[in-house]
PDB file of C-alpha atoms in Angstrom:
ATOM      1  CA  MET J 535     -27.615-183.655 -91.719  1.00 91.00           C
ATOM      2  CA  ALA J 536     -30.692-182.278 -89.970  1.00 96.00           C
ATOM      3  CA  MET J 537     -30.341-180.498 -86.660  1.00 98.00           C
ATOM      4  CA  THR J 538     -32.278-181.907 -83.696  1.00 98.00           C
ATOM      5  CA  LEU J 539     -34.244-179.678 -81.361  1.00 98.00           C
ATOM      6  CA  GLY J 540     -35.236-181.420 -78.131  1.00 98.00           C
ATOM      7  CA  TYR J 541     -37.953-180.091 -75.840  1.00 97.00           C
ATOM      8  CA  TRP J 542     -41.226-180.915 -74.126  1.00 95.00           C
ATOM      9  CA  ASP J 543     -44.204-181.226 -76.478  1.00 93.00           C
ATOM     10  CA  ILE J 544     -45.402-177.766 -75.513  1.00 92.00           C
ATOM     11  CA  ARG J 545     -44.760-174.185 -76.587  1.00 92.00           C
ATOM     12  CA  GLY J 546     -42.664-172.938 -73.676  1.00 92.00           C
ATOM     13  CA  LEU J 547     -39.048-171.936 -74.097  1.00 95.00           C
ATOM     14  CA  ALA J 548     -38.794-173.476 -77.560  1.00 96.00           C
ATOM     15  CA  HIS J 549     -41.350-171.270 -79.291  1.00 95.00           C
ATOM     16  CA  ALA J 550     -38.963-168.530 -80.444  1.00 96.00           C
ATOM     17  CA  ILE J 551     -36.422-171.197 -81.449  1.00 97.00           C
ATOM     18  CA  ARG J 552     -38.981-172.980 -83.620  1.00 96.00           C
ATOM     19  CA  LEU J 553     -39.975-169.687 -85.221  1.00 93.00           C
ATOM     20  CA  LEU J 554     -36.350-168.857 -86.004  1.00 95.00           C
ATOM     21  CA  LEU J 555     -35.706-172.328 -87.434  1.00 95.00           C
ATOM     22  CA  GLU J 556     -38.704-172.000 -89.723  1.00 92.00           C
ATOM     23  CA  TYR J 557     -37.949-168.409 -90.715  1.00 91.00           C
ATOM     24  CA  THR J 558     -34.420-169.378 -91.759  1.00 93.00           C
ATOM     25  CA  ASP J 559     -35.696-172.484 -93.562  1.00 93.00           C
ATOM     26  CA  SER J 560     -33.346-174.611 -91.493  1.00 96.00           C
ATOM     27  CA  ASN J 561     -33.141-178.366 -91.893  1.00 96.00           C
ATOM     28  CA  TYR J 562     -34.179-179.725 -88.498  1.00 97.00           C
ATOM     29  CA  GLU J 563     -36.263-182.323 -86.743  1.00 97.00           C
ATOM     30  CA  GLU J 564     -37.819-182.264 -83.308  1.00 97.00           C
ATOM     31  CA  LYS J 565     -37.481-184.681 -80.433  1.00 97.00           C
ATOM     32  CA  LYS J 566     -40.556-184.018 -78.305  1.00 96.00           C
ATOM     33  CA  TYR J 567     -40.774-185.372 -74.769  1.00 97.00           C
ATOM     34  CA  THR J 568     -44.089-185.947 -73.035  1.00 95.00           C
ATOM     35  CA  MET J 569     -44.868-185.813 -69.333  1.00 90.00           C
ATOM     36  CA  GLY J 570     -47.023-188.375 -67.608  1.00 90.00           C
ATOM     37  CA  ASP J 571     -50.361-187.889 -65.935  1.00 88.00           C
ATOM     38  CA  ALA J 572     -51.058-185.827 -62.840  1.00 84.00           C
ATOM     39  CA  PRO J 573     -50.288-185.807 -60.013  1.00 88.00           C
ATOM     40  CA  ASN J 574     -46.765-187.164 -60.575  1.00 90.00           C
ATOM     41  CA  TYR J 575     -46.126-185.761 -64.083  1.00 90.00           C
ATOM     42  CA  ASP J 576     -43.672-188.532 -64.848  1.00 95.00           C
ATOM     43  CA  ARG J 577     -40.602-187.199 -66.700  1.00 96.00           C
ATOM     44  CA  SER J 578     -38.904-190.540 -67.305  1.00 97.00           C
ATOM     45  CA  GLN J 579     -39.103-190.159 -71.077  1.00 96.00           C
ATOM     46  CA  TRP J 580     -36.691-187.240 -70.814  1.00 97.00           C
ATOM     47  CA  LEU J 581     -34.736-188.357 -67.760  1.00 97.00           C
ATOM     48  CA  SER J 582     -33.863-191.691 -69.372  1.00 97.00           C
ATOM     49  CA  GLU J 583     -31.926-189.765 -72.051  1.00 97.00           C
ATOM     50  CA  LYS J 584     -30.867-186.659 -70.153  1.00 98.00           C
ATOM     51  CA  PHE J 585     -27.271-187.712 -69.437  1.00 98.00           C
ATOM     52  CA  LYS J 586     -26.740-189.767 -72.600  1.00 98.00           C
ATOM     53  CA  LEU J 587     -26.739-186.998 -75.214  1.00 98.00           C
ATOM     54  CA  GLY J 588     -23.301-185.551 -74.668  1.00 98.00           C
ATOM     55  CA  LEU J 589     -24.635-182.227 -73.366  1.00 98.00           C
ATOM     56  CA  ASP J 590     -22.324-180.155 -71.161  1.00 98.00           C
ATOM     57  CA  PHE J 591     -25.283-178.875 -69.132  1.00 98.00           C
ATOM     58  CA  PRO J 592     -28.084-181.398 -69.737  1.00 98.00           C
ATOM     59  CA  ASN J 593     -31.394-179.602 -69.937  1.00 97.00           C
ATOM     60  CA  LEU J 594     -34.321-178.771 -72.186  1.00 98.00           C
ATOM     61  CA  PRO J 595     -34.385-177.304 -74.737  1.00 98.00           C
ATOM     62  CA  TYR J 596     -31.279-178.613 -76.476  1.00 98.00           C
ATOM     63  CA  LEU J 597     -30.024-178.341 -80.042  1.00 98.00           C
ATOM     64  CA  ILE J 598     -27.712-180.875 -81.690  1.00 98.00           C
ATOM     65  CA  ASP J 599     -26.088-179.683 -84.909  1.00 98.00           C
ATOM     66  CA  GLY J 600     -23.371-182.112 -85.915  1.00 97.00           C
ATOM     67  CA  ALA J 601     -20.524-181.720 -83.423  1.00 97.00           C
ATOM     68  CA  HIS J 602     -22.228-178.757 -81.758  1.00 98.00           C
ATOM     69  CA  ARG J 603     -24.473-179.585 -78.809  1.00 98.00           C
ATOM     70  CA  LEU J 604     -26.140-176.678 -77.065  1.00 98.00           C
ATOM     71  CA  THR J 605     -28.507-176.109 -74.177  1.00 98.00           C
ATOM     72  CA  GLN J 606     -30.031-172.884 -72.832  1.00 97.00           C
ATOM     73  CA  SER J 607     -32.730-171.375 -75.038  1.00 97.00           C
ATOM     74  CA  ASN J 608     -31.050-168.023 -75.643  1.00 97.00           C
ATOM     75  CA  ALA J 609     -27.705-169.646 -76.453  1.00 98.00           C
ATOM     76  CA  ILE J 610     -29.513-171.753 -79.066  1.00 98.00           C
ATOM     77  CA  LEU J 611     -31.200-168.666 -80.495  1.00 98.00           C
ATOM     78  CA  ARG J 612     -27.910-166.787 -80.772  1.00 98.00           C
ATOM     79  CA  TYR J 613     -26.197-169.792 -82.376  1.00 98.00           C
ATOM     80  CA  LEU J 614     -28.874-170.018 -85.050  1.00 98.00           C
ATOM     81  CA  ALA J 615     -29.005-166.261 -85.546  1.00 98.00           C
ATOM     82  CA  ARG J 616     -25.243-166.035 -86.127  1.00 98.00           C
ATOM     83  CA  LYS J 617     -25.596-168.480 -88.977  1.00 97.00           C
ATOM     84  CA  HIS J 618     -27.997-166.143 -90.746  1.00 97.00           C
ATOM     85  CA  ASN J 619     -26.703-162.695 -89.764  1.00 96.00           C
ATOM     86  CA  LEU J 620     -29.709-162.004 -87.535  1.00 97.00           C
ATOM     87  CA  CYS J 621     -27.831-160.687 -84.490  1.00 97.00           C
ATOM     88  CA  GLY J 622     -27.649-157.036 -85.554  1.00 97.00           C
ATOM     89  CA  GLU J 623     -25.082-155.447 -87.841  1.00 95.00           C
ATOM     90  CA  THR J 624     -24.002-152.236 -86.130  1.00 97.00           C
ATOM     91  CA  GLU J 625     -22.815-151.808 -82.553  1.00 97.00           C
ATOM     92  CA  GLU J 626     -26.029-149.960 -81.715  1.00 97.00           C
ATOM     93  CA  GLU J 627     -28.135-152.812 -83.112  1.00 98.00           C
ATOM     94  CA  VAL J 628     -26.143-155.424 -81.205  1.00 97.00           C
ATOM     95  CA  ILE J 629     -26.584-153.466 -77.972  1.00 98.00           C
ATOM     96  CA  ARG J 630     -30.333-153.301 -78.537  1.00 98.00           C
ATOM     97  CA  VAL J 631     -30.455-157.013 -79.312  1.00 98.00           C
ATOM     98  CA  ASP J 632     -28.522-157.881 -76.136  1.00 98.00           C
ATOM     99  CA  MET J 633     -30.749-155.731 -73.925  1.00 98.00           C
ATOM    100  CA  LEU J 634     -34.040-156.903 -75.373  1.00 98.00           C
ATOM    101  CA  GLU J 635     -33.076-160.563 -75.208  1.00 98.00           C
ATOM    102  CA  ASN J 636     -32.676-160.345 -71.452  1.00 97.00           C
ATOM    103  CA  GLU J 637     -35.621-158.019 -70.881  1.00 98.00           C
ATOM    104  CA  ALA J 638     -37.933-160.327 -72.798  1.00 98.00           C
ATOM    105  CA  MET J 639     -36.760-163.289 -70.737  1.00 96.00           C
ATOM    106  CA  ASP J 640     -37.236-161.414 -67.462  1.00 97.00           C
ATOM    107  CA  THR J 641     -40.732-160.354 -68.483  1.00 97.00           C
ATOM    108  CA  ALA J 642     -41.725-163.861 -69.553  1.00 96.00           C
ATOM    109  CA  ASN J 643     -40.431-165.271 -66.276  1.00 95.00           C
ATOM    110  CA  LEU J 644     -42.531-162.800 -64.271  1.00 96.00           C
ATOM    111  CA  LEU J 645     -45.644-163.980 -66.068  1.00 95.00           C
ATOM    112  CA  ALA J 646     -44.669-167.617 -65.613  1.00 94.00           C
ATOM    113  CA  ARG J 647     -44.183-167.207 -61.872  1.00 95.00           C
ATOM    114  CA  LEU J 648     -47.623-165.653 -61.588  1.00 95.00           C
ATOM    115  CA  CYS J 649     -49.361-168.344 -63.639  1.00 93.00           C
ATOM    116  CA  TYR J 650     -47.708-171.185 -61.739  1.00 89.00           C
ATOM    117  CA  SER J 651     -48.290-169.588 -58.356  1.00 94.00           C
ATOM    118  CA  PRO J 652     -50.808-171.271 -56.031  1.00 92.00           C
ATOM    119  CA  ASP J 653     -51.811-167.682 -55.142  1.00 95.00           C
ATOM    120  CA  PHE J 654     -52.602-166.844 -58.756  1.00 95.00           C
ATOM    121  CA  GLU J 655     -55.920-165.124 -58.034  1.00 95.00           C
ATOM    122  CA  LYS J 656     -54.428-163.132 -55.185  1.00 96.00           C
ATOM    123  CA  HIS J 657     -51.499-161.754 -57.191  1.00 96.00           C
ATOM    124  CA  LYS J 658     -53.131-161.342 -60.594  1.00 96.00           C
ATOM    125  CA  PRO J 659     -54.687-157.887 -59.885  1.00 96.00           C
ATOM    126  CA  GLU J 660     -51.333-156.456 -58.810  1.00 97.00           C
ATOM    127  CA  TYR J 661     -49.657-157.902 -61.898  1.00 97.00           C
ATOM    128  CA  LEU J 662     -52.279-156.322 -64.143  1.00 97.00           C
ATOM    129  CA  LYS J 663     -51.818-153.019 -62.316  1.00 97.00           C
ATOM    130  CA  VAL J 664     -48.109-152.780 -63.127  1.00 97.00           C
ATOM    131  CA  LEU J 665     -48.306-154.414 -66.564  1.00 98.00           C
ATOM    132  CA  PRO J 666     -48.975-151.161 -68.489  1.00 98.00           C
ATOM    133  CA  GLU J 667     -45.732-149.648 -67.230  1.00 98.00           C
ATOM    134  CA  LYS J 668     -43.822-152.757 -68.278  1.00 97.00           C
ATOM    135  CA  LEU J 669     -45.374-152.732 -71.743  1.00 98.00           C
ATOM    136  CA  LYS J 670     -44.738-148.997 -72.031  1.00 98.00           C
ATOM    137  CA  LEU J 671     -41.004-149.700 -71.805  1.00 98.00           C
ATOM    138  CA  PHE J 672     -41.258-152.127 -74.729  1.00 98.00           C
ATOM    139  CA  SER J 673     -43.298-149.580 -76.673  1.00 98.00           C
ATOM    140  CA  GLU J 674     -40.818-146.767 -76.078  1.00 98.00           C
ATOM    141  CA  PHE J 675     -37.891-149.037 -76.941  1.00 98.00           C
ATOM    142  CA  LEU J 676     -39.488-149.989 -80.258  1.00 98.00           C
ATOM    143  CA  GLY J 677     -40.490-146.403 -81.007  1.00 97.00           C
ATOM    144  CA  LYS J 678     -41.095-145.842 -84.715  1.00 96.00           C
ATOM    145  CA  LYS J 679     -38.836-148.670 -85.833  1.00 96.00           C
ATOM    146  CA  SER J 680     -40.198-151.609 -87.796  1.00 94.00           C
ATOM    147  CA  TRP J 681     -38.188-154.079 -85.723  1.00 97.00           C
ATOM    148  CA  PHE J 682     -36.739-153.849 -82.243  1.00 98.00           C
ATOM    149  CA  ALA J 683     -33.091-153.574 -83.318  1.00 97.00           C
ATOM    150  CA  GLY J 684     -33.747-151.264 -86.253  1.00 95.00           C
ATOM    151  CA  ASP J 685     -34.838-151.616 -89.863  1.00 92.00           C
ATOM    152  CA  LYS J 686     -33.962-155.310 -90.145  1.00 94.00           C
ATOM    153  CA  LEU J 687     -35.476-158.241 -88.300  1.00 96.00           C
ATOM    154  CA  THR J 688     -33.264-159.989 -85.742  1.00 97.00           C
ATOM    155  CA  TYR J 689     -33.769-163.038 -83.573  1.00 97.00           C
ATOM    156  CA  VAL J 690     -34.977-160.946 -80.626  1.00 98.00           C
ATOM    157  CA  ASP J 691     -38.062-159.970 -82.614  1.00 97.00           C
ATOM    158  CA  PHE J 692     -39.232-163.563 -82.182  1.00 96.00           C
ATOM    159  CA  LEU J 693     -38.583-163.331 -78.438  1.00 97.00           C
ATOM    160  CA  ALA J 694     -40.468-160.039 -78.279  1.00 97.00           C
ATOM    161  CA  TYR J 695     -43.343-161.456 -80.294  1.00 96.00           C
ATOM    162  CA  ASP J 696     -43.523-164.445 -77.970  1.00 96.00           C
ATOM    163  CA  VAL J 697     -43.686-162.433 -74.756  1.00 97.00           C
ATOM    164  CA  LEU J 698     -46.163-159.898 -76.174  1.00 97.00           C
ATOM    165  CA  ASP J 699     -48.380-162.672 -77.496  1.00 96.00           C
ATOM    166  CA  LEU J 700     -48.320-164.403 -74.105  1.00 95.00           C
ATOM    167  CA  HIS J 701     -49.505-161.206 -72.453  1.00 96.00           C
ATOM    168  CA  ARG J 702     -52.101-160.647 -75.165  1.00 95.00           C
ATOM    169  CA  THR J 703     -53.377-164.127 -74.329  1.00 94.00           C
ATOM    170  CA  PHE J 704     -53.314-163.381 -70.612  1.00 95.00           C
ATOM    171  CA  GLU J 705     -55.079-160.002 -70.941  1.00 96.00           C
ATOM    172  CA  PRO J 706     -56.493-159.440 -74.457  1.00 96.00           C
ATOM    173  CA  LYS J 707     -56.712-155.648 -74.098  1.00 96.00           C
ATOM    174  CA  CYS J 708     -53.258-155.088 -72.625  1.00 97.00           C
ATOM    175  CA  LEU J 709     -51.763-153.799 -75.898  1.00 97.00           C
ATOM    176  CA  ASP J 710     -54.599-151.440 -76.789  1.00 97.00           C
ATOM    177  CA  ALA J 711     -52.704-148.422 -75.418  1.00 98.00           C
ATOM    178  CA  PHE J 712     -49.591-149.245 -77.460  1.00 98.00           C
ATOM    179  CA  PRO J 713     -50.369-149.049 -81.180  1.00 98.00           C
ATOM    180  CA  ASN J 714     -46.743-149.558 -82.211  1.00 98.00           C
ATOM    181  CA  LEU J 715     -46.638-152.898 -80.376  1.00 98.00           C
ATOM    182  CA  LYS J 716     -49.868-153.944 -82.061  1.00 97.00           C
ATOM    183  CA  ASP J 717     -48.394-152.898 -85.400  1.00 96.00           C
ATOM    184  CA  PHE J 718     -45.275-154.938 -84.645  1.00 96.00           C
ATOM    185  CA  ILE J 719     -47.408-158.033 -84.000  1.00 95.00           C
ATOM    186  CA  ALA J 720     -49.429-157.305 -87.142  1.00 93.00           C
ATOM    187  CA  ARG J 721     -46.239-157.225 -89.220  1.00 92.00           C
ATOM    188  CA  ILE J 722     -45.348-160.705 -88.002  1.00 89.00           C
ATOM    189  CA  GLU J 723     -48.878-162.020 -88.448  1.00 85.00           C
ATOM    190  CA  ASP J 724     -49.466-160.335 -91.819  1.00 78.00           C
ATOM    191  CA  PRO J 725     -50.928-163.109 -94.026  1.00 61.00           C
ATOM    192  CA  GLN J 726     -48.937-161.766 -96.978  1.00 63.00           C
ATOM    193  CA  SER J 727     -45.605-162.028 -95.182  1.00 63.00           C
ATOM    194  CA  GLN J 728     -43.152-164.895 -94.869  1.00 60.00           C
ATOM    195  CA  LEU J 729     -43.479-164.571 -91.108  1.00 64.00           C
ATOM    196  CA  THR J 730     -47.051-165.825 -90.986  1.00 60.00           C
ATOM    197  CA  ARG J 731     -46.003-168.936 -92.870  1.00 56.00           C
ATOM    198  CA  THR J 732     -43.263-169.274 -90.277  1.00 62.00           C
ATOM    199  CA  LEU J 733     -45.843-169.141 -87.481  1.00 63.00           C
ATOM    200  CA  GLU J 734     -47.972-171.757 -89.205  1.00 59.00           C
ATOM    201  CA  LEU J 735     -45.073-174.141 -89.692  1.00 59.00           C
ATOM    202  CA  ALA J 736     -43.779-173.700 -86.158  1.00 59.00           C
ATOM    203  CA  SER J 737     -47.187-174.446 -84.669  1.00 57.00           C
ATOM    204  CA  THR J 738     -49.124-177.656 -84.336  1.00 42.00           C
ATOM    205  CA  PRO J 739     -52.868-178.296 -84.107  1.00 35.00           C
ATOM    206  CA  CYS J 740     -54.353-176.759 -81.010  1.00 31.00           C
ATOM    207  CA  SER J 741     -56.278-179.529 -79.269  1.00 28.00           C
ATOM    208  CA  VAL J 742     -56.646-179.058 -75.546  1.00 27.00           C
ATOM    209  CA  LYS J 743     -54.958-181.645 -73.350  1.00 28.00           C
ATOM    210  CA  ALA J 744     -55.376-181.333 -69.639  1.00 28.00           C
ATOM    211  CA  SER J 745     -54.980-183.257 -66.449  1.00 28.00           C
ATOM    212  CA  CYS J 746     -55.566-181.792 -63.012  1.00 27.00           C
ATOM    213  CA  THR J 747     -55.045-182.897 -59.474  1.00 29.00           C
ATOM    214  CA  LYS J 748     -58.608-181.698 -58.965  1.00 27.00           C
ATOM    215  CA  PRO J 749     -61.599-182.661 -61.126  1.00 27.00           C
ATOM    216  CA  ILE J 750     -61.598-181.153 -64.609  1.00 26.00           C
ATOM    217  CA  GLY J 751     -63.228-177.754 -64.378  1.00 29.00           C
ATOM    218  CA  LEU J 752     -64.189-175.024 -66.780  1.00 28.00           C
ATOM    219  CA  THR J 753     -61.661-173.100 -68.793  1.00 30.00           C
ATOM    220  CA  VAL J 754     -61.866-170.247 -71.250  1.00 28.00           C
ATOM    221  CA  VAL J 755     -60.171-171.175 -74.490  1.00 30.00           C
ATOM    222  CA  SER J 756     -60.903-170.829 -78.184  1.00 28.00           C
ATOM    223  CA  VAL J 757     -58.894-171.456 -81.328  1.00 25.00           C
ATOM    224  CA  ILE J 758     -58.017-168.517 -83.554  1.00 25.00           C
ATOM    225  CA  ALA J 759     -56.734-168.720 -87.151  1.00 23.00           C
ATOM    226  CA  PRO J 760     -54.329-168.640 -88.863  1.00 27.00           C
ATOM    227  CA  PHE J 761     -51.856-170.529 -86.697  1.00 30.00           C
ATOM    228  CA  GLY J 762     -53.722-172.500 -84.085  1.00 31.00           C
ATOM    229  CA  GLY J 763     -53.586-169.743 -81.515  1.00 32.00           C
ATOM    230  CA  ALA J 764     -55.767-169.622 -78.459  1.00 34.00           C
ATOM    231  CA  ARG J 765     -57.353-166.629 -76.774  1.00 32.00           C
ATOM    232  CA  LEU J 766     -59.430-166.156 -73.662  1.00 33.00           C
ATOM    233  CA  ASP J 767     -63.138-165.926 -74.426  1.00 32.00           C
ATOM    234  CA  PRO J 768     -66.038-164.698 -72.261  1.00 32.00           C
ATOM    235  CA  TRP J 769     -67.702-168.115 -72.165  1.00 31.00           C
ATOM    236  CA  PRO J 770     -66.450-171.369 -70.652  1.00 33.00           C
ATOM    237  CA  VAL J 771     -65.685-174.575 -72.477  1.00 33.00           C
ATOM    238  CA  GLU J 772     -65.666-177.766 -70.451  1.00 34.00           C
ATOM    239  CA  LEU J 773     -62.595-179.935 -70.780  1.00 35.00           C
ATOM    240  CA  SER J 774     -63.151-183.641 -71.168  1.00 36.00           C
ATOM    241  CA  PRO J 775     -61.447-185.759 -68.490  1.00 36.00           C
ATOM    242  CA  GLU J 776     -60.785-188.300 -71.240  1.00 35.00           C
ATOM    243  CA  LEU J 777     -58.387-186.032 -73.114  1.00 31.00           C
ATOM    244  CA  PRO J 778     -54.694-186.961 -72.971  1.00 30.00           C
ATOM    245  CA  PRO J 779     -52.843-185.305 -70.085  1.00 29.00           C
ATOM    246  CA  LEU J 780     -50.218-182.619 -70.018  1.00 27.00           C
ATOM    247  CA  LEU J 781     -50.407-179.948 -67.354  1.00 28.00           C
ATOM    248  CA  CYS J 782     -53.127-177.573 -66.269  1.00 29.00           C
ATOM    249  CA  ARG J 783     -54.455-175.592 -63.385  1.00 29.00           C
ATOM    250  CA  PRO J 784     -58.071-176.123 -62.288  1.00 30.00           C
ATOM    251  CA  GLY J 785     -60.664-173.982 -64.079  1.00 32.00           C
ATOM    252  CA  ARG J 786     -60.572-170.399 -62.903  1.00 29.00           C
ATOM    253  CA  PRO J 787     -62.776-167.919 -64.782  1.00 31.00           C
ATOM    254  CA  GLY J 788     -60.685-165.037 -66.050  1.00 31.00           C
ATOM    255  CA  GLY J 789     -57.348-166.740 -65.517  1.00 31.00           C
ATOM    256  CA  VAL J 790     -55.035-168.832 -67.631  1.00 31.00           C
ATOM    257  CA  GLN J 791     -56.199-172.317 -66.754  1.00 30.00           C
ATOM    258  CA  ALA J 792     -55.161-174.754 -69.436  1.00 32.00           C
ATOM    259  CA  LEU J 793     -51.697-175.416 -70.766  1.00 31.00           C
ATOM    260  CA  LEU J 794     -52.056-176.501 -74.362  1.00 30.00           C
ATOM    261  CA  PRO J 795     -49.795-179.041 -76.062  1.00 30.00           C
ATOM    262  CA  ARG J 796     -46.867-178.333 -78.305  1.00 29.00           C
ATOM    263  CA  VAL J 797     -46.575-174.710 -79.431  1.00 31.00           C
ATOM    264  CA  ALA J 798     -50.096-173.348 -79.329  1.00 32.00           C
ATOM    265  CA  PRO J 799     -49.904-169.715 -78.149  1.00 33.00           C
ATOM    266  CA  ALA J 800     -52.142-170.243 -75.117  1.00 33.00           C
ATOM    267  CA  GLN J 801     -49.457-172.484 -73.671  1.00 32.00           C
ATOM    268  CA  LEU J 802     -47.481-170.165 -71.487  1.00 33.00           C
ATOM    269  CA  LEU J 803     -44.138-171.396 -70.275  1.00 34.00           C
ATOM    270  CA  SER J 804     -42.762-174.825 -69.695  1.00 35.00           C
ATOM    271  CA  PRO J 805     -42.439-176.303 -66.246  1.00 36.00           C
ATOM    272  CA  SER J 806     -38.977-175.621 -64.906  1.00 40.00           C
ATOM    273  CA  GLU J 807     -36.620-178.385 -65.931  1.00 40.00           C
ATOM    274  CA  ALA J 808     -34.301-179.375 -63.112  1.00 34.00           C
TER     275      ALA J 808
END
């Protein structure tokens, strides 16, 4: 029986889970929930099912695997990783996995708070000022290893890839001073590796969907091969007000304006699910 992964139809907290499911060639299907238009962002599609799924702590994302019903993104990742021996083999590897899992989450949450802040432009320069020191810690932790826990890939490599890719989207040059982090990303995106196929399968076409409480403005988005990624470009592209809605912030040159649907890498993090 196929597992069911439930989440919003965006990248968000499910990205690393999707990557792990594809990498392990797991049999699964997705239940994708869509929000309504601005300004209310109706969540009834999810809320109508939220308390009917037998979840101990109803939330998104969730994973249903037979009798096992899980919520919390990292709990889902660990559950899947245990099935495939991707949690680290030695005590030292397990320690590194545990630390990086939480550090990656903390770092992603810092970026999310900035991007959802109404004072985005005010706080962005300070965030960029301290970002090199944060990335330096990741670089030093990886060192000369191929993967963050050691010589073998573990589930936290997908978390690390996710958070580094988000920051690469946010500030394209932020990894230039850390060649080992760029090499780590290159190993995952290597077109000859199984991992790139994983990224392709875990992604969906990158068509911009946006709806703002203010008139549609200009954003800075382009699609990059091979897996429907999006990067910030130096020229603006106008969003059509006729495109289907999801979430966005009004056009702000130099910032992260548009939240793309499903799992396209320019989509940062999901709205908090309460």
